[in-house]
Each structure stands twice: as C-alpha cells, then as structure tokens.
Coordinates of C-alpha atoms in Angstrom, one line a residue:
M1 CA -23.0 -37.7 -31.9
A2 CA -21.3 -39.4 -34.8
L3 CA -17.4 -38.8 -35.4
D4 CA -15.8 -38.3 -38.6
G5 CA -12.4 -39.7 -37.7
P6 CA -10.7 -41.9 -35.4
I7 CA -10.0 -40.8 -31.7
R8 CA -6.4 -41.7 -30.8
T9 CA -5.9 -42.9 -27.2
Q10 CA -3.5 -39.8 -26.5
G11 CA -6.3 -37.2 -27.6
L12 CA -8.8 -39.5 -25.0
H13 CA -6.2 -39.1 -22.2
R14 CA -5.9 -35.3 -22.6
L15 CA -9.8 -35.0 -22.1
R16 CA -10.1 -37.1 -18.7
G17 CA -10.9 -35.3 -15.4
S18 CA -12.4 -31.9 -15.5
H19 CA -12.7 -32.3 -19.5
A20 CA -14.6 -35.2 -19.5
K21 CA -17.7 -33.6 -21.0
K22 CA -15.6 -33.0 -24.2
W23 CA -15.2 -36.6 -25.2
F24 CA -17.9 -36.7 -27.5
V25 CA -16.7 -33.9 -30.2
H26 CA -15.2 -34.1 -33.3
A27 CA -12.0 -35.7 -33.7
T28 CA -10.3 -32.5 -35.1
E29 CA -11.2 -30.7 -31.9
I30 CA -9.8 -33.2 -29.3
E31 CA -6.7 -32.6 -30.9
K32 CA -6.7 -28.9 -30.2
V33 CA -7.0 -29.7 -26.5
P34 CA -3.6 -29.2 -24.8
M35 CA -2.4 -32.0 -22.6
L36 CA -2.9 -31.3 -18.8
G37 CA 0.0 -31.5 -16.4
L38 CA -0.5 -34.3 -13.6
M39 CA 0.4 -31.9 -10.6
Q40 CA -1.1 -31.7 -7.6
Q41 CA -3.9 -28.8 -7.1
Q42 CA -3.7 -26.5 -4.2
S43 CA -4.9 -23.3 -3.6
L44 CA -2.5 -20.3 -2.9
L45 CA -4.1 -19.2 0.6
I46 CA -2.8 -16.8 3.3
S47 CA -3.5 -19.0 5.6
S48 CA -0.5 -21.4 4.2
L49 CA 2.0 -18.6 4.9
I50 CA 1.6 -18.3 8.8
E51 CA 1.0 -22.4 8.9
F52 CA 4.5 -22.4 6.9
A53 CA 6.1 -20.0 9.3
D54 CA 5.0 -22.1 12.4
R55 CA 6.2 -25.1 11.0
H56 CA 9.5 -24.2 9.8
H57 CA 10.5 -20.7 11.4
G58 CA 8.8 -21.4 14.4
D59 CA 11.0 -19.5 16.6
G60 CA 12.0 -16.7 14.4
E61 CA 11.3 -13.3 16.5
V62 CA 8.7 -11.0 15.7
V63 CA 9.5 -7.7 17.8
S64 CA 7.0 -4.8 18.4
R65 CA 7.6 -1.2 20.2
R66 CA 4.0 -0.9 21.6
V67 CA 1.6 1.9 21.7
E68 CA 1.9 1.2 25.7
G69 CA 5.7 2.3 25.4
D70 CA 7.3 -0.9 25.8
V71 CA 8.8 -3.5 23.5
H72 CA 7.1 -6.8 23.0
R73 CA 8.8 -9.9 21.4
Y74 CA 7.6 -13.4 20.5
S75 CA 7.8 -15.9 17.7
W76 CA 6.1 -16.6 14.3
S77 CA 4.5 -20.0 16.4
D78 CA 3.0 -17.5 18.8
V79 CA 1.6 -15.4 15.8
A80 CA 0.0 -18.5 14.2
N81 CA -1.4 -19.6 17.6
R82 CA -2.9 -16.2 18.2
S83 CA -4.3 -15.4 14.5
R84 CA -6.2 -19.1 15.1
Q85 CA -7.5 -17.6 18.1
V86 CA -8.6 -14.3 16.1
A87 CA -10.4 -16.7 13.7
N88 CA -12.3 -18.4 16.4
A89 CA -13.1 -15.1 17.7
L90 CA -14.8 -13.9 14.7
D91 CA -16.8 -16.9 14.2
T92 CA -18.0 -16.4 17.6
L93 CA -19.2 -13.0 16.8
K94 CA -20.8 -14.7 13.6
L95 CA -19.1 -13.1 10.9
I96 CA -19.3 -14.8 7.4
L97 CA -17.3 -15.2 4.7
G98 CA -16.7 -11.8 3.1
D99 CA -17.3 -9.9 6.0
R100 CA -15.2 -6.8 6.3
V101 CA -12.9 -6.5 9.6
A102 CA -11.4 -3.1 9.6
T103 CA -8.3 -2.0 11.3
L104 CA -7.0 1.6 12.7
A105 CA -3.5 0.5 13.8
W106 CA 0.1 1.1 13.6
N107 CA 2.8 -1.6 12.9
G108 CA 2.6 -3.9 15.4
Y109 CA 2.1 -7.7 16.5
R110 CA -1.8 -7.4 17.2
H111 CA -2.2 -6.0 13.5
L112 CA -0.1 -8.9 12.3
E113 CA -2.3 -11.2 14.0
L114 CA -5.4 -9.8 12.1
Y115 CA -3.6 -9.8 9.0
F116 CA -3.4 -13.6 9.0
G117 CA -6.6 -14.4 11.3
V118 CA -9.3 -12.3 9.6
S119 CA -7.9 -13.2 6.0
G120 CA -7.2 -16.8 6.6
S121 CA -10.6 -17.2 8.0
G122 CA -12.2 -16.2 4.8
R123 CA -13.2 -12.8 6.2
V124 CA -11.5 -9.4 4.4
L125 CA -9.2 -7.5 6.3
H126 CA -9.8 -3.6 5.7
T127 CA -7.0 -1.5 6.6
L128 CA -8.1 2.3 7.3
N129 CA -5.9 5.0 7.2
P130 CA -6.0 6.8 10.6
R131 CA -4.4 10.2 9.3
L132 CA -7.6 10.6 7.1
H133 CA -10.1 13.5 8.1
P134 CA -12.9 11.6 10.2
D135 CA -15.5 12.4 7.7
Q136 CA -13.4 10.4 5.1
V137 CA -13.0 7.6 7.8
V138 CA -16.9 7.6 8.1
W139 CA -17.4 7.5 4.5
I140 CA -15.0 4.6 3.6
A141 CA -16.2 2.5 6.6
N142 CA -19.9 3.0 5.4
H143 CA -18.7 2.1 1.7
A144 CA -16.8 -1.0 2.9
E145 CA -19.8 -2.2 5.3
D146 CA -17.4 -3.1 7.8
Q147 CA -18.6 -5.0 10.5
V148 CA -16.0 -5.1 13.1
L149 CA -13.5 -2.0 13.7
C150 CA -10.2 -3.3 15.8
F151 CA -8.4 -0.2 16.8
D152 CA -5.0 1.1 18.6
M153 CA -5.7 2.8 22.0
S154 CA -4.0 6.1 20.4
F155 CA -7.0 6.2 18.0
L156 CA -9.6 6.1 20.7
P157 CA -10.4 9.8 20.1
L158 CA -10.9 9.0 16.7
V159 CA -13.4 6.3 17.2
Q160 CA -15.2 8.3 19.7
A161 CA -15.9 10.9 17.1
V162 CA -16.8 8.7 14.3
H163 CA -18.4 5.7 16.0
A164 CA -21.9 6.7 15.9
R165 CA -21.8 7.4 12.2
C166 CA -20.3 3.9 11.3
T167 CA -23.6 2.6 10.6
T168 CA -22.5 -0.9 9.7
V169 CA -20.2 -1.3 12.4
K170 CA -21.3 -4.2 14.7
H171 CA -18.5 -4.8 17.3
W172 CA -15.5 -2.4 18.0
V173 CA -12.3 -4.0 19.5
A174 CA -9.6 -1.9 21.3
L175 CA -6.3 -3.6 20.5
C176 CA -5.2 -3.8 24.2
D177 CA -5.4 -5.9 27.7
A178 CA -8.6 -6.1 29.4
D179 CA -7.1 -3.8 32.4
K180 CA -6.3 -0.9 30.0
L181 CA -9.9 -0.7 28.3
P182 CA -11.8 2.5 29.6
T183 CA -14.8 2.1 31.2
D184 CA -16.6 5.1 29.9
T185 CA -16.0 5.6 26.2
G186 CA -19.4 5.9 25.0
I187 CA -18.7 3.2 22.3
P188 CA -21.2 0.4 22.5
N189 CA -20.3 -3.3 22.1
L190 CA -16.5 -2.7 22.7
F191 CA -14.2 -5.5 23.6
S192 CA -10.7 -5.6 24.6
Y193 CA -8.8 -7.7 22.0
E194 CA -6.8 -9.6 24.5
A195 CA -10.0 -10.6 26.4
L196 CA -12.0 -11.4 23.3
I197 CA -9.2 -13.9 21.8
G198 CA -8.3 -15.0 25.0
Q199 CA -11.5 -16.8 25.4
H200 CA -10.8 -19.2 22.3
E201 CA -8.0 -22.0 22.0
A202 CA -5.1 -21.7 19.4
R203 CA -6.7 -24.6 17.3
Y204 CA -8.3 -23.9 14.4
T205 CA -9.2 -25.6 10.8
W206 CA -8.4 -22.8 8.2
P207 CA -11.0 -23.1 5.4
D208 CA -10.5 -24.5 2.1
L209 CA -10.9 -21.2 0.0
D210 CA -11.0 -20.6 -3.6
E211 CA -7.5 -18.9 -4.2
N212 CA -9.7 -16.0 -5.6
T213 CA -11.6 -15.2 -2.6
A214 CA -11.0 -11.8 -1.2
S215 CA -8.7 -11.3 1.5
S216 CA -8.1 -7.6 2.1
M217 CA -9.1 -4.1 0.7
C218 CA -7.4 -1.0 0.7
Y219 CA -8.8 2.6 -0.3
T220 CA -6.9 4.7 -2.8
S221 CA -7.4 8.4 -2.2
G222 CA -10.1 9.8 -4.3
T223 CA -8.6 12.2 -7.0
T224 CA -11.6 12.6 -8.7
G225 CA -14.4 12.1 -6.2
N226 CA -14.6 9.8 -3.4
P227 CA -11.8 7.3 -2.6
K228 CA -11.9 4.0 -4.6
A229 CA -11.2 0.3 -3.1
A230 CA -9.0 -2.3 -4.4
L231 CA -10.0 -5.6 -3.4
Y232 CA -7.1 -8.1 -3.3
S233 CA -7.5 -11.8 -3.6
H234 CA -5.4 -14.7 -1.6
R235 CA -4.0 -15.9 -4.8
S236 CA -2.7 -12.0 -6.0
T237 CA -1.4 -11.5 -2.3
L238 CA 0.6 -14.9 -2.5
L239 CA 2.0 -14.1 -6.0
H240 CA 2.9 -10.5 -4.8
A241 CA 4.8 -12.0 -1.8
Y242 CA 6.5 -14.3 -3.9
A243 CA 7.6 -11.7 -6.4
A244 CA 8.7 -9.2 -3.4
A245 CA 11.1 -11.7 -1.8
L246 CA 13.0 -12.0 -5.0
P247 CA 16.5 -11.3 -5.2
D248 CA 16.1 -8.4 -7.7
V249 CA 13.4 -7.1 -5.7
M250 CA 13.3 -6.9 -1.9
C251 CA 15.7 -10.0 -1.7
I252 CA 14.0 -11.1 1.9
S253 CA 15.5 -14.1 3.3
A254 CA 15.4 -16.0 6.8
R255 CA 18.8 -14.3 7.8
D256 CA 17.1 -10.6 7.7
A257 CA 15.8 -8.5 10.4
I258 CA 12.8 -6.3 8.7
L259 CA 11.9 -3.0 9.8
P260 CA 8.7 -2.0 7.7
V261 CA 8.1 1.6 8.6
V262 CA 6.1 1.8 5.5
P263 CA 2.6 1.5 7.6
M264 CA 0.7 -1.7 7.6
F265 CA -2.5 0.6 6.7
H266 CA -0.5 1.7 3.7
V267 CA -1.3 -1.0 1.0
N268 CA -0.7 -3.9 3.5
A269 CA 3.0 -2.6 4.4
W270 CA 3.9 -3.0 0.5
G271 CA 3.2 -6.9 1.2
I272 CA 6.3 -7.2 3.7
P273 CA 4.4 -9.1 6.6
Y274 CA 3.4 -11.8 3.8
S275 CA 6.9 -11.9 2.6
A276 CA 8.3 -12.2 6.0
A277 CA 6.0 -15.2 6.9
M278 CA 6.8 -17.0 3.5
T279 CA 10.6 -16.7 4.2
G280 CA 10.7 -16.8 8.3
A281 CA 12.5 -13.3 8.4
K282 CA 12.5 -11.7 11.7
L283 CA 9.9 -8.8 11.8
V284 CA 10.7 -5.7 13.7
F285 CA 7.7 -3.1 14.1
P286 CA 8.2 0.4 15.1
G287 CA 4.6 1.2 16.5
P288 CA 3.8 4.9 16.5
A289 CA 7.3 6.2 17.2
L290 CA 8.7 7.0 13.9
D291 CA 10.9 10.1 14.8
G292 CA 14.6 9.9 14.0
K293 CA 15.9 8.7 17.3
S294 CA 13.1 6.0 18.0
V295 CA 13.9 4.5 14.5
Y296 CA 17.5 4.3 14.8
D297 CA 17.6 2.7 18.5
L298 CA 15.4 0.1 17.4
I299 CA 17.4 -0.5 14.1
E300 CA 20.3 -1.1 16.6
A301 CA 18.9 -2.8 19.3
E302 CA 17.3 -5.5 16.9
K303 CA 20.1 -5.6 14.3
V304 CA 17.8 -4.5 11.6
T305 CA 19.3 -5.5 8.1
F306 CA 16.7 -4.2 6.0
A307 CA 14.0 -1.3 6.1
A308 CA 11.5 0.1 4.2
G309 CA 9.5 3.5 4.0
V310 CA 8.9 6.6 2.6
P311 CA 11.7 9.5 2.2
T312 CA 10.6 11.9 5.2
V313 CA 11.1 9.1 7.8
W314 CA 14.6 8.4 6.2
Q315 CA 15.1 12.2 6.3
M316 CA 14.5 12.4 9.9
L317 CA 16.8 9.2 10.5
L318 CA 19.6 11.0 8.9
S319 CA 19.1 14.2 10.7
H320 CA 19.2 12.4 13.8
M321 CA 22.3 10.5 12.9
K322 CA 24.8 13.3 11.4
P323 CA 25.0 15.6 14.5
A324 CA 25.6 12.7 16.8
N325 CA 28.2 11.1 14.4
L326 CA 26.1 7.8 14.5
R327 CA 26.8 4.8 12.4
F328 CA 24.6 1.7 11.6
S329 CA 26.2 -1.7 12.8
S330 CA 23.9 -4.0 10.9
L331 CA 21.4 -2.0 8.1
K332 CA 22.5 -3.2 4.8
R333 CA 19.5 -1.7 2.4
T334 CA 16.4 0.0 2.5
V335 CA 13.8 0.4 0.0
I336 CA 12.3 3.6 -0.1
G337 CA 8.8 4.4 -2.1
G338 CA 5.8 6.7 -1.8
S339 CA 7.7 9.6 -3.6
A340 CA 10.8 10.3 -5.2
C341 CA 14.0 9.8 -3.0
P342 CA 16.3 12.8 -3.3
P343 CA 19.8 12.2 -4.8
A344 CA 21.6 13.5 -1.7
M345 CA 19.9 10.9 0.4
I346 CA 20.9 8.2 -1.7
D347 CA 24.4 9.6 -1.5
A348 CA 24.2 10.2 2.2
F349 CA 23.1 6.5 2.6
R350 CA 26.0 4.9 0.7
D351 CA 28.7 7.0 1.2
D352 CA 28.3 8.0 4.8
Y353 CA 26.7 4.6 6.1
G354 CA 27.1 2.0 3.8
V355 CA 23.4 1.4 3.2
D356 CA 22.1 0.5 0.0
V357 CA 19.3 2.7 -1.3
L358 CA 16.7 0.7 -3.7
H359 CA 14.0 2.9 -5.5
A360 CA 10.3 1.2 -5.6
W361 CA 7.3 2.2 -7.6
G362 CA 3.7 1.0 -7.3
M363 CA 0.0 1.9 -6.6
T364 CA -2.6 0.7 -4.0
E365 CA -4.2 -0.8 -7.4
M366 CA -1.0 -2.8 -8.1
S367 CA -0.7 -4.4 -4.4
P368 CA 1.5 -2.0 -4.7
L369 CA 4.8 -3.2 -6.0
G370 CA 5.5 -2.7 -9.9
T371 CA 8.9 -1.6 -10.4
L372 CA 12.3 -1.8 -8.1
C373 CA 15.7 -0.1 -9.0
T374 CA 18.6 -2.9 -8.6
L375 CA 21.4 -2.4 -11.3
K376 CA 22.4 -5.4 -13.8
N377 CA 25.6 -6.5 -13.9
K378 CA 26.6 -4.5 -17.0
H379 CA 25.9 -1.4 -15.0
L380 CA 28.3 -2.2 -12.0
N381 CA 31.3 -1.0 -13.8
L382 CA 29.9 2.2 -15.0
P383 CA 31.2 5.8 -13.5
A384 CA 29.3 6.8 -10.2
E385 CA 27.4 9.5 -12.2
A386 CA 26.0 7.1 -14.8
Q387 CA 25.0 4.7 -11.9
M388 CA 23.3 7.7 -9.9
K389 CA 21.3 8.4 -13.1
L390 CA 20.0 4.7 -12.8
R391 CA 19.1 4.9 -9.2
L392 CA 17.2 7.8 -9.6
K393 CA 14.8 6.1 -11.7
Q394 CA 11.7 4.1 -10.2
G395 CA 13.5 0.6 -11.6
R396 CA 12.7 -2.2 -13.9
S397 CA 9.5 -4.2 -13.6
I398 CA 9.4 -7.2 -11.4
F399 CA 8.0 -10.7 -12.8
G400 CA 4.4 -10.4 -12.8
V401 CA 3.9 -6.8 -13.7
D402 CA 4.2 -5.6 -17.6
I403 CA 4.5 -2.1 -18.3
K404 CA 4.5 -0.1 -21.3
I405 CA 3.9 3.7 -22.3
V406 CA 1.5 5.0 -24.9
N407 CA 0.4 8.1 -27.0
D408 CA -2.7 9.7 -26.7
A409 CA -4.1 7.0 -29.1
G410 CA -3.1 4.2 -27.4
E411 CA -0.1 3.4 -29.6
A412 CA 3.0 1.8 -28.0
L413 CA 6.1 3.8 -27.8
P414 CA 9.5 3.3 -28.0
H415 CA 11.5 2.3 -24.8
D416 CA 14.6 4.6 -25.6
G417 CA 14.7 6.5 -22.3
K418 CA 13.7 9.5 -23.8
T419 CA 10.2 9.2 -25.3
Y420 CA 7.7 9.6 -22.7
G421 CA 4.0 8.7 -22.8
D422 CA 1.1 7.4 -20.3
L423 CA 2.0 4.5 -18.2
L424 CA 0.1 1.3 -18.3
V425 CA 0.6 -1.8 -16.2
K426 CA -0.7 -5.2 -16.2
G427 CA -0.5 -8.4 -13.9
P428 CA -1.9 -10.8 -11.5
W429 CA -1.8 -8.8 -8.8
I430 CA -3.2 -5.7 -10.5
I431 CA -7.2 -4.7 -10.1
R432 CA -9.3 -5.3 -13.1
E433 CA -12.1 -2.9 -11.5
Y434 CA -12.9 -1.4 -8.3
F435 CA -15.0 -2.5 -5.3
K436 CA -18.5 -2.2 -6.2
Q437 CA -17.4 -1.0 -9.4
E438 CA -16.9 2.7 -8.2
G439 CA -15.7 5.0 -11.1
P440 CA -14.9 4.2 -14.6
A441 CA -13.8 0.7 -15.7
P442 CA -10.0 1.1 -15.0
L443 CA -8.9 -1.2 -17.9
V444 CA -7.9 -0.2 -21.5
D445 CA -7.5 -3.3 -23.6
G446 CA -6.3 -5.3 -20.6
W447 CA -3.9 -2.7 -19.2
F448 CA -4.5 -0.6 -16.1
P449 CA -3.8 3.2 -17.0
T450 CA -1.6 4.3 -14.0
G451 CA -2.4 8.3 -14.4
D452 CA 1.5 8.8 -14.4
V453 CA 3.7 10.1 -17.5
A454 CA 7.1 7.9 -17.7
T455 CA 9.9 6.9 -20.1
I456 CA 11.2 3.3 -20.4
D457 CA 14.9 2.9 -21.4
E458 CA 16.3 0.1 -23.6
D459 CA 17.2 -2.1 -20.4
G460 CA 13.7 -1.6 -18.8
F461 CA 14.3 0.8 -16.4
M462 CA 11.3 3.2 -15.9
Q463 CA 11.3 6.8 -14.6
I464 CA 8.2 8.7 -13.7
T465 CA 8.3 12.4 -15.5
D466 CA 5.2 13.6 -14.5
R467 CA 1.5 12.5 -13.3
S468 CA -1.2 13.1 -15.3
K469 CA -3.5 13.5 -12.4
D470 CA -2.8 16.5 -10.3
V471 CA -3.0 14.6 -6.9
I472 CA -0.2 16.0 -4.5
K473 CA 2.2 13.5 -2.8
S474 CA 3.2 14.9 0.6
G475 CA 5.4 12.6 2.9
G476 CA 4.1 9.8 1.1
E477 CA 0.7 10.5 1.6
W478 CA -1.9 11.5 -1.3
I479 CA -3.5 14.8 -1.1
S480 CA -6.5 15.5 -3.5
S481 CA -6.4 18.9 -5.0
I482 CA -10.3 18.7 -5.8
D483 CA -10.8 18.2 -2.1
I484 CA -8.7 21.3 -1.6
E485 CA -10.2 23.4 -4.1
N486 CA -13.8 22.5 -2.9
I487 CA -13.4 23.7 0.5
A488 CA -11.9 27.3 -0.7
M489 CA -14.8 27.2 -3.1
A490 CA -17.4 26.8 -0.2
H491 CA -15.8 30.0 1.2
P492 CA -18.3 33.2 0.2
D493 CA -15.3 35.3 -0.8
V494 CA -13.7 33.1 -3.2
A495 CA -14.9 33.0 -7.0
M496 CA -12.5 30.2 -8.2
A497 CA -9.7 28.0 -6.8
A498 CA -7.0 25.6 -8.0
C499 CA -4.5 23.5 -6.1
V500 CA -1.2 22.4 -7.1
G501 CA 1.9 21.0 -5.5
M502 CA 4.9 22.8 -4.9
P503 CA 8.3 21.5 -4.1
H504 CA 9.3 21.0 -0.4
P505 CA 12.7 19.9 0.7
K506 CA 11.2 17.7 3.5
W507 CA 7.7 16.6 2.3
D508 CA 8.5 16.5 -1.6
E509 CA 5.3 18.3 -2.1
R510 CA 2.8 20.7 -0.5
P511 CA -0.6 22.1 -1.4
V512 CA -0.7 25.7 -2.5
V513 CA -4.3 27.1 -3.5
C514 CA -4.5 29.9 -6.0
V515 CA -7.4 31.9 -5.3
V516 CA -9.6 34.4 -7.2
K517 CA -11.5 36.7 -5.4
K518 CA -14.8 38.0 -5.8
P519 CA -15.3 41.2 -6.4
G520 CA -15.0 43.8 -3.4
S521 CA -13.7 41.0 -1.2
L522 CA -11.2 41.7 1.5
V523 CA -10.5 38.1 2.4
T524 CA -6.8 37.3 3.2
A525 CA -4.5 34.4 3.2
P526 CA -4.9 33.6 7.0
D527 CA -8.5 33.8 6.7
L528 CA -8.9 31.3 4.0
L529 CA -6.2 29.0 5.7
K530 CA -8.2 29.1 9.1
F531 CA -11.5 28.1 7.1
Y532 CA -9.7 24.8 6.6
E533 CA -9.6 24.0 10.1
G534 CA -11.8 21.3 11.0
K535 CA -12.8 20.5 7.3
T536 CA -9.7 18.3 6.3
A537 CA -7.0 16.6 8.0
K538 CA -4.5 19.2 9.4
W539 CA -1.4 17.9 7.2
Q540 CA -3.6 18.4 4.1
I541 CA -4.3 22.1 5.0
P542 CA -2.5 24.3 1.7
D543 CA 0.8 25.7 3.3
D544 CA -0.2 29.0 1.2
V545 CA -3.0 30.8 -0.4
I546 CA -1.9 32.9 -3.4
F547 CA -4.4 35.3 -4.8
V548 CA -4.3 35.8 -8.6
E549 CA -6.6 37.8 -11.3
A550 CA -7.7 34.7 -13.0
I551 CA -7.0 31.0 -13.4
P552 CA -6.1 29.8 -17.0
L553 CA -8.5 27.7 -18.7
G554 CA -8.7 25.8 -21.6
A555 CA -10.9 25.4 -24.3
T556 CA -13.4 23.1 -22.6
G557 CA -13.4 25.5 -19.4
K558 CA -11.0 22.8 -17.5
M559 CA -8.3 24.4 -15.3
L560 CA -4.9 24.3 -16.9
K561 CA -2.5 23.5 -13.9
T562 CA 0.4 23.2 -16.1
K563 CA 0.2 26.4 -17.5
L564 CA -0.3 27.7 -13.4
R565 CA 2.7 25.9 -12.4
E566 CA 4.6 27.8 -15.4
Q567 CA 3.0 31.0 -13.8
L568 CA 4.4 30.1 -10.4
A569 CA 7.8 29.4 -11.5
G570 CA 10.2 31.1 -8.9
Y571 CA 7.8 30.8 -6.1
K572 CA 9.1 29.4 -2.9
L573 CA 6.6 28.0 -0.1
P574 CA 7.0 29.9 3.3
G575 CA 9.8 29.3 5.5
I576 CA 11.9 27.7 3.0

C-alpha cells in the first residue's frame, strides 16, 4: 500500500505489539494512534484477592457464629486453603467454566470459601435469597440453570420442598460435617460439604481468566414481572472492592474488625468480603442470630470496629442496649443501607454510644454501592442541625459512579439540592443489561435509570425523594406490589386491588392492599389475609386490607397510586 508521506519512528513505535496490523496505513492516520504505556497487563481476578490475603494477611482472623450454635475461628490462610479445596471439588464434579453454583446460606466461613472457590475457578456464584417464597426460589434456580446448590442445614426444609422442581441442579451440598448429614432427607446426590472438600488437597492453580469473565450473579426483586439477574464480572467486583475500601466510603483497613450483618445473599454483602480480603481486615460473621443481644455480644466479644446492615437490625440492637444501660467498647462506625435511616437512630448511635452512622445507597444492578454519606471538611464546622440534614441524605457518589438527574425529556437538571428528577447512574460496576437479556434494555444513552427520584446539591450530596416504581421496601427487603395485587385479584370476590407501602416505625414500610369488592361480596379483611397464606412469604403478606369504592385510574387505565396514597393520608397501620 502506497504512503503519501514519511512515517516517523515515534509513530511506528506506537504501533508495535497489538497494533502491528496497523503499520500499513496512511501516515496521517498513524499520528492519531495514541502512545501506549509500557506497563504489565494483569487481569483483575477474584482469585488474586484470596491469594493476597493468604500471602500478606495469612494470620488475620475470620470468626463465625455457626448454625450449629458454636463460634468457629480460623485465619485468612485457612480460607485460602479451603477455597482451593472447593475449586478442586468443583473440578471433580465436572463443572465447566461459567456453570452456576447456588447458595442458600447465612453469613459464615463456609459461605466465604464458596465466594472465592467458585468464582476463582471460573464458575459463577449465585446467591439465592432464602427469605423468598419456595415458588420464587424454584423459578430463580431454574432460570439461572444452577448446577450445584449449597445450603445451610437450617434451610433443609426449604430444600426438601423445592429440590424436585429445580430441574437443572445435579448436586446438592449441605454445609455441614459428614456426621451431621441426615440419612433420610429424600434429596438425591446430597453431599456433606466437609466430606466433599475434605477429599481434595489445598493446592490449586487458579485459571488465568479474562477479567470480564462472569464471577457471580444476584437476582433483583421483580417489580414488573419475574426477577431479573445482575451478572457481575471479576473486573467489576475488584473495582467495586477497591472503591468500597476508600477512606470516604467504608474506610476498610487491616486494623478493622468488620461485622457484616447485611446478608451475603444481598448483593454479596455489599462487597465487604472482597474488600476485607483486599485489606486483610478481620471478618466477624453473625450466622443466623441477628437479634439485638446476639449482635451486641458478638460485637463486644470480637472487638468489632465497623458494622454494616439495614436499619431494622440496628433498631433491635439499640432496643437491647438501652434498657440494660450497655455501651460499646470498640465499635466506631456503621454503614446503614437498604432503606432510609431514621434521624433518631443516627442521634442515638452518635450521642449515646459514640458511633458514626454512614448512610449508603445502591442497587443490585450497581454491585451495589453508588453513594455514601461522609461529610467534607467544610461541613465539619456547621451547626449540628445543618450537619444532620446532610447525614440524612444518601450521600456523595464514590469514584467509579457518575450520577445525574433528568426530566421526562431526558434533559439534565441542575444540582441545586431543590430540583428533583429521575436518577441515572453509570460506571464500571453497573450493569449494561440483565442476564439472558430479560426485560427491556436498561441503558438510556449509556446511563442506567434507577427508578428513583432524587435531588443532588452543589456539593454532590444525593437524596432520594421518591421511587418511580411502586416497590415496597420492608426491613431492607423488597416486596413487589404487583405480586401482592395479583394474589388479591385471584380471590373470587375481588374486583380490583392496589398495593401501596405505608410508613412503619420499625420496618420502614409495610404493604397495605386496597380492594374493591365484587357486587354482593361479603368477603372480610381476615378472609383476604388468610388467602395469602402459602402463596407468598409470610413477611410479604399485607398488614391490612382496606376496602374502597374505587381505585383512582389515569387516562390510560393505569392505577394512580400517588392519588391513592393521598386518599390514605392519616391512615395508620394496625397496632401502631
């Protein structure tokens, strides 16, 4: 190919290596090719986290209150060794790269080993929410095409109820010792976890994967139909772990003892297990005991400095501490997410116990962290009331997450703390589409629409003012209003039903279903509430049924839930 001009030596140097195929191009095009750095290329892989923790923080502690009732403690080196055994076991089960391994498990050391052993070996960790109705568990497991399902023994009844309908699961693994495995479960191909991994050595060569390889998946509650899955990559997980550990985020270090009360089946416990391995922090797992006394005793016994969870857990903790005049000896800060933290809780932690409360916000689709509320230096001298107004917001975006608000036309709105609009986000740990391309394409001009309505102030503090979707958040758990409505509509005496969330002092929101009876119907509220039993999880059953003459509808026939909430102004849930 003829060239019109001379090719400079520097231009040729730019084109070496992966760009060699561009040598024979026009000289003017060569000058447009950027000079590449001369740094090593190394994939960001989850296996590197556990190898780092083993090599540099091998004696760091991991403590777990077990389902069995006792407390188990070992080191990061032990986690690494047993994670390698997990990987060897999965090889023996002939799982191929990308096969899904599901878990139904509490926060504990065996679950942690699966985090690293499954993803590190090139399989995909799929954390199932055991609080879901069995029918939902079955649907999700089949949709994910799980090949293996590992479960804590406290979930044996659930597994016995669903195993025959989980058509893709070939192997069932009980997270217990061999002598604790019942012989008459009725579950075929059931292994004891300890017996399974105990057959294998603690040496394993982790595969050198592409960093964009899928690592784990988590299903978000379906607000318009079935749940959809976010499929995370090794790269997105490590970048998220880096960001979470930053000083203005969770500020995680090797000097911390961390209690993740947020479940490991909730968006990978907000990424804390990965950040802890990255920094060598001590991990303290609460297992199934999440009552106030159990959490307090564990904090004190293990000298926890940092904890993370939803407001309902901390409310139970404070309710246990206050009557007994208890104090913390080590806890310095807690991150609260999942739902808004009441001002009284922030005041109680800070004024009564000297603990900083940090608001966080994110979504399953965001891995999940998007913002965290830490003050800037200029805010430290503000009056307490002004500081509180900032602390009640969901916080500032962390590096890696861009946020903006737009109007209905998609036009960017000012960050003045007053103007509110639809909240959009983008970044390297935010999904571009759902697993199996379920649902509509989520991106709008490269931005993910969160479904939240928010304001953003001049300093970047974001505050959620409403949710464009009508999903209900109860104790940090999502409840689909559509699911509640569909069950009510299945009753023969119901003509129309609309579910809305009403404020609750403990659970943040609880569902109430408004019902229009069919002519001549004598159905009562207790009748309808009983109708829900067995059709959804107990905690998703509405707190009350309100009979109305009509449900307000818009011009297109859609229910106007904003109008319905206005009509319910002054209503109080039973028992409040």
